[in-house]
C-alpha atoms as a printed R data frame, in Angstrom:
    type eleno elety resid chain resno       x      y       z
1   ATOM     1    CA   UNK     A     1  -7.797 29.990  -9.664
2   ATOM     2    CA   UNK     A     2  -4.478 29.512  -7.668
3   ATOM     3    CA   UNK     A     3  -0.833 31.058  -8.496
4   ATOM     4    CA   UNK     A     4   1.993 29.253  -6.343
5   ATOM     5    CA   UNK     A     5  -0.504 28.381  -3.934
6   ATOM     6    CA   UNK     A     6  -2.555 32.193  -3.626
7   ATOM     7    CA   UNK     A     7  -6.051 32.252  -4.278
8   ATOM     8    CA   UNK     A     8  -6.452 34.958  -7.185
9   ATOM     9    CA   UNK     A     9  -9.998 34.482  -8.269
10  ATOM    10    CA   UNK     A    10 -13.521 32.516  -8.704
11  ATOM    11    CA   UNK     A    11 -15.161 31.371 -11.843
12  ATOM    12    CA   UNK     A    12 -18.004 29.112 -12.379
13  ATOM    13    CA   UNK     A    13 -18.286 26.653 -15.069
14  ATOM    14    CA   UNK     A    14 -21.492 25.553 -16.433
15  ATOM    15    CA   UNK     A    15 -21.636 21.772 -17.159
16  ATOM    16    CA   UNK     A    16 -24.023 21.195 -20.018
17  ATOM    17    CA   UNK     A    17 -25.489 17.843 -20.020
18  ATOM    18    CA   UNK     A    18 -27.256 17.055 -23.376
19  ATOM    19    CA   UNK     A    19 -26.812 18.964 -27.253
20  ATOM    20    CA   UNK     A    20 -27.764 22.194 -26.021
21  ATOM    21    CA   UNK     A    21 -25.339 24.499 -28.195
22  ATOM    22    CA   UNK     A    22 -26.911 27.753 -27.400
23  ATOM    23    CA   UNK     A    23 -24.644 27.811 -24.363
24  ATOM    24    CA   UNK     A    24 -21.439 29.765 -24.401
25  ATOM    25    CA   UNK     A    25 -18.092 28.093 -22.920
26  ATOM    26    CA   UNK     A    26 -17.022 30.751 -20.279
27  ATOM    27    CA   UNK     A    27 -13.657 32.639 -20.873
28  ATOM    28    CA   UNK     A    28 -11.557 34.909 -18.474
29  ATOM    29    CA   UNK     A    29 -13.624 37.484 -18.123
30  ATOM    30    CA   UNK     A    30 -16.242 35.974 -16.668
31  ATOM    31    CA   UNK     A    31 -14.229 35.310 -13.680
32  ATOM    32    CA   UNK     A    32 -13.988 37.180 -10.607
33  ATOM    33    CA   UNK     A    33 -10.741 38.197  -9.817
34  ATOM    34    CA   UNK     A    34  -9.890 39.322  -6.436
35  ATOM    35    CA   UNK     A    35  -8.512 42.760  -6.044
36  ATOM    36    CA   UNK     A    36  -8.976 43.456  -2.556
37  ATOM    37    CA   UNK     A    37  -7.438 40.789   0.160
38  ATOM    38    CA   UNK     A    38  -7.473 40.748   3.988
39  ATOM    39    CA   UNK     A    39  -4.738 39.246   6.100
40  ATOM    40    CA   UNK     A    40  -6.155 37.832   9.373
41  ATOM    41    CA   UNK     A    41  -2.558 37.055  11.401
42  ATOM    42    CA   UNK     A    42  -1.048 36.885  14.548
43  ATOM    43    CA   UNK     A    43   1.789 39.548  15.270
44  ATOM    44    CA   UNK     A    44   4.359 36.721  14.999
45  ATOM    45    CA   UNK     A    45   3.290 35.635  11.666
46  ATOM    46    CA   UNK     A    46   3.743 39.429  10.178
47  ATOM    47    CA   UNK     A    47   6.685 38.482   8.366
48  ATOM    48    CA   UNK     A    48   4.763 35.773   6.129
49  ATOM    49    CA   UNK     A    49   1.944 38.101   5.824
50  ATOM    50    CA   UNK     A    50   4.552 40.760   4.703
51  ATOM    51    CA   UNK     A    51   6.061 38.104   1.843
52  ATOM    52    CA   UNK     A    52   2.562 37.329   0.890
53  ATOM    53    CA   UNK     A    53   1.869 40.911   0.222
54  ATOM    54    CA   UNK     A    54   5.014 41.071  -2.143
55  ATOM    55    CA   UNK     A    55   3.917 38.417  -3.831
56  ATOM    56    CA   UNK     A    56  -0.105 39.196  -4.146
57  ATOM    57    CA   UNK     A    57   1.371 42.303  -5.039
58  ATOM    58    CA   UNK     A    58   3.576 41.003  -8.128
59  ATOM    59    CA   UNK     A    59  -0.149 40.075  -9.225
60  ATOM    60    CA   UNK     A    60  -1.493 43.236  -8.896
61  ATOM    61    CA   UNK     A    61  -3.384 42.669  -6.079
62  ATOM    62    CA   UNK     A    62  -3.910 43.825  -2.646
63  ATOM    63    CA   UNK     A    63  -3.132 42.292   0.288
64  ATOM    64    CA   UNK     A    64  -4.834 44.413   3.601
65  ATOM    65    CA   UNK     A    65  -2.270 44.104   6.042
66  ATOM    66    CA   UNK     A    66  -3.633 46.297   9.515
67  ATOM    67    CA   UNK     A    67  -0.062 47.370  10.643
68  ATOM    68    CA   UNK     A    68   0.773 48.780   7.500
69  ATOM    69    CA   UNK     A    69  -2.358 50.105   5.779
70  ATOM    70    CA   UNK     A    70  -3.965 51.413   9.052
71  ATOM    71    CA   UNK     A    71  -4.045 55.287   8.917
72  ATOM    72    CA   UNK     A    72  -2.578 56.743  12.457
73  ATOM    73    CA   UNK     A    73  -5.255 57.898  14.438
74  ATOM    74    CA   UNK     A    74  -8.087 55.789  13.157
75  ATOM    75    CA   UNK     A    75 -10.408 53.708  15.545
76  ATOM    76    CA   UNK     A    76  -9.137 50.341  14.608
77  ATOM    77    CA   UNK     A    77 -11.738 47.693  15.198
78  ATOM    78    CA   UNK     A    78 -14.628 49.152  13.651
79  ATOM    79    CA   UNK     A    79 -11.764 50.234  10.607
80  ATOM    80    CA   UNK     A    80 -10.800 46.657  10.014
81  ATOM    81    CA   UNK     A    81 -14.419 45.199  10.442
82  ATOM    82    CA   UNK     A    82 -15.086 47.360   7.445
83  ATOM    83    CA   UNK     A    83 -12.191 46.106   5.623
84  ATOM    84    CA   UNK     A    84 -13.014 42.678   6.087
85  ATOM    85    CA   UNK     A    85 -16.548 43.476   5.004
86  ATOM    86    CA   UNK     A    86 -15.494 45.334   1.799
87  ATOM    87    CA   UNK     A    87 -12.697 42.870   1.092
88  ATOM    88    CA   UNK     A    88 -12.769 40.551  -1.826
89  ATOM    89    CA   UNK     A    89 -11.521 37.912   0.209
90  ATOM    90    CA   UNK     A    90 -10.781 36.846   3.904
91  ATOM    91    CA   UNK     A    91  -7.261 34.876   3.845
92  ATOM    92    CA   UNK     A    92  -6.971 33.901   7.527
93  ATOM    93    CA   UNK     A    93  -3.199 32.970   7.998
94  ATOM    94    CA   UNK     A    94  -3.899 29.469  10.141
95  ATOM    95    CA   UNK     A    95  -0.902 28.868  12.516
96  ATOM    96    CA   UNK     A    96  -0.599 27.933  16.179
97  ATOM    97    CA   UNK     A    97   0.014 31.595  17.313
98  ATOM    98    CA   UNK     A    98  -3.238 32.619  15.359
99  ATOM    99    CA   UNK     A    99  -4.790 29.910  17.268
100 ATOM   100    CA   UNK     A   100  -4.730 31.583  20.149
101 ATOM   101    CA   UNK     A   101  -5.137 35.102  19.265
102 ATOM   102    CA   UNK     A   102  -8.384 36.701  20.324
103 ATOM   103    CA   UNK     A   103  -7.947 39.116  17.494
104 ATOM   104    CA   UNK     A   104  -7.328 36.556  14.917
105 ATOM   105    CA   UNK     A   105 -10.980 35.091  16.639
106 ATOM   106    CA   UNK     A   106 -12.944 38.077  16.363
107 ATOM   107    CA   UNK     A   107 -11.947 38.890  12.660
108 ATOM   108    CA   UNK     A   108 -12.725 34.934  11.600
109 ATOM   109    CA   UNK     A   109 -15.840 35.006  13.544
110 ATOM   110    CA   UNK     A   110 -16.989 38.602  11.747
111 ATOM   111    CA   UNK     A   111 -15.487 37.063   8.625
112 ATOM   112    CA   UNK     A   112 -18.217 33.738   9.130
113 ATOM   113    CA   UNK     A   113 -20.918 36.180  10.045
114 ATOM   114    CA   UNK     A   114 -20.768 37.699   6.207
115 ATOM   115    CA   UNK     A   115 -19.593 34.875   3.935
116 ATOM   116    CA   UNK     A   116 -23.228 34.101   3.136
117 ATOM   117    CA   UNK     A   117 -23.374 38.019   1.707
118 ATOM   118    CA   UNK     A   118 -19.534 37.631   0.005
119 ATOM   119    CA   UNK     A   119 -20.806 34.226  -1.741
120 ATOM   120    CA   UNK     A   120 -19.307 31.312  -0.017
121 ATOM   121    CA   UNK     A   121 -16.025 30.623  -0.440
122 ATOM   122    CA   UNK     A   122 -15.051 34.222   1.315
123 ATOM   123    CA   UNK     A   123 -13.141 33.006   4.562
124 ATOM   124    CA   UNK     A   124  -9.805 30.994   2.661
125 ATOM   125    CA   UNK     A   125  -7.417 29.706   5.366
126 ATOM   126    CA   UNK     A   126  -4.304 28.575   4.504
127 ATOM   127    CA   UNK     A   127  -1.450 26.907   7.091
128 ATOM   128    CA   UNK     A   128   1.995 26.464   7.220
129 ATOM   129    CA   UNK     A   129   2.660 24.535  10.540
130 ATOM   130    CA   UNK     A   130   3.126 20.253  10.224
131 ATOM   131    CA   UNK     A   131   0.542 18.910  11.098
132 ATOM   132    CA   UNK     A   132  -1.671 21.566  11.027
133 ATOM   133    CA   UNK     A   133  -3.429 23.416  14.321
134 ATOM   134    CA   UNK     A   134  -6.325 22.023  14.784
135 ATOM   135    CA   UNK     A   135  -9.245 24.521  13.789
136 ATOM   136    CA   UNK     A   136 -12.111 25.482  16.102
137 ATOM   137    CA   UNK     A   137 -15.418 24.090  15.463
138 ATOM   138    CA   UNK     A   138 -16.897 26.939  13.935
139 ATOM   139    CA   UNK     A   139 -14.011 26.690  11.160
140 ATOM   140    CA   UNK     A   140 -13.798 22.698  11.044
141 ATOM   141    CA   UNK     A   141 -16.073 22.295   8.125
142 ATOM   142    CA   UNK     A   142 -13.685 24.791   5.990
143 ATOM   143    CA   UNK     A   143 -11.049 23.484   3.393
144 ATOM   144    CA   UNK     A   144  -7.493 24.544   5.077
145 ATOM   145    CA   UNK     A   145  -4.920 24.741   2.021
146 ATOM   146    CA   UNK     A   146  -1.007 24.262   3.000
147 ATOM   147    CA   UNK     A   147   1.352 26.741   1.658
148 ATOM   148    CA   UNK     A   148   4.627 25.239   0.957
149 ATOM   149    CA   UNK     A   149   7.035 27.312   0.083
150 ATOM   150    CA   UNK     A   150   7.199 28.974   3.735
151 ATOM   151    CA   UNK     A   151   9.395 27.279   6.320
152 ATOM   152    CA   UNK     A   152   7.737 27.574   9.506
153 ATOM   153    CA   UNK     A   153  10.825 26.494  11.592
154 ATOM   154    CA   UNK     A   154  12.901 29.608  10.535
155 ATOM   155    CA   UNK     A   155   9.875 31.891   9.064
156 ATOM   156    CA   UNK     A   156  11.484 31.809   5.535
157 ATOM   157    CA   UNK     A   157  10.650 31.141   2.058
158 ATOM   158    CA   UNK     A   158  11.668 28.258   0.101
């Protein structure tokens, strides 16, 4: 499920083929709705990252953002790793900066290494930028989603 454009949760729907009644249609509960988020950005993409957390928020969800939800003083590799792996969802923020961030590379790549675990769809990349970056290999085969309503010439919303 998608509201303006954010990913806000998964649910599976059984297609039964044949008169087999015994089967329930699934409702809203039985979907799994993201609590936890993590932003994977480069520094000059924090002020999207920032609007996307105001508006995750407004849905009562979280969006990890490292600058601003890192306690001072912690050992911050190993602390985001374990965000990422306790996260409900990996939204990597897709732009040319990102591109070429090694940081933005290690979290995807750690990301990849545990989507199996999270349950497939983990890693969600969404971009911004016309035409859009081209994605490393390793990332190629993933779905990247545009988001609209941010201008990328004067890092606004619409």
């Amino acid at each position: 499920f998608y509201v303006d454009e954010l990913p806000v949760a998964n649910m599976r729907l059984p297609i039964v083929v044949g008169a087999d009644s015994s089967r329930q249609i699934p409702t809203l509960n039985d979907a799994a709705w993201f609590e936890e988020i993590f932003a994977s950005y480069a520094r000059e993409d924090l002020a999207l990252a920032e609007h996307l957390k105001e508006r995750y928020a407004a849905l009562g969800l979280h969006l990890f953002i490292d600058v601003e939800d890192l306690r001072a003083g912690v050992i911050w590799r190993p602390a985001l790793f374990r965000q990422i792996d306790s996260s409900d969802l990996f939204q990597l923020l897709w732009s040319t900066q990102s591109k070429a961030s090694q940081n933005v590379e290690i979290e995807w790549r750690h990301a990849l290494q545990i989507q199996g675990h999270k349950g497939g769809r983990f890693i969600r990349p969404v971009y911004w930028e016309f035409p859009m970056p081209k994605p490393p290999p390793e990332l190629a085969d993933l779905n990247f989603r545009p988001i609209r309503f941010w201008e990328s010439s004067n890092s606004q919303p619409r």
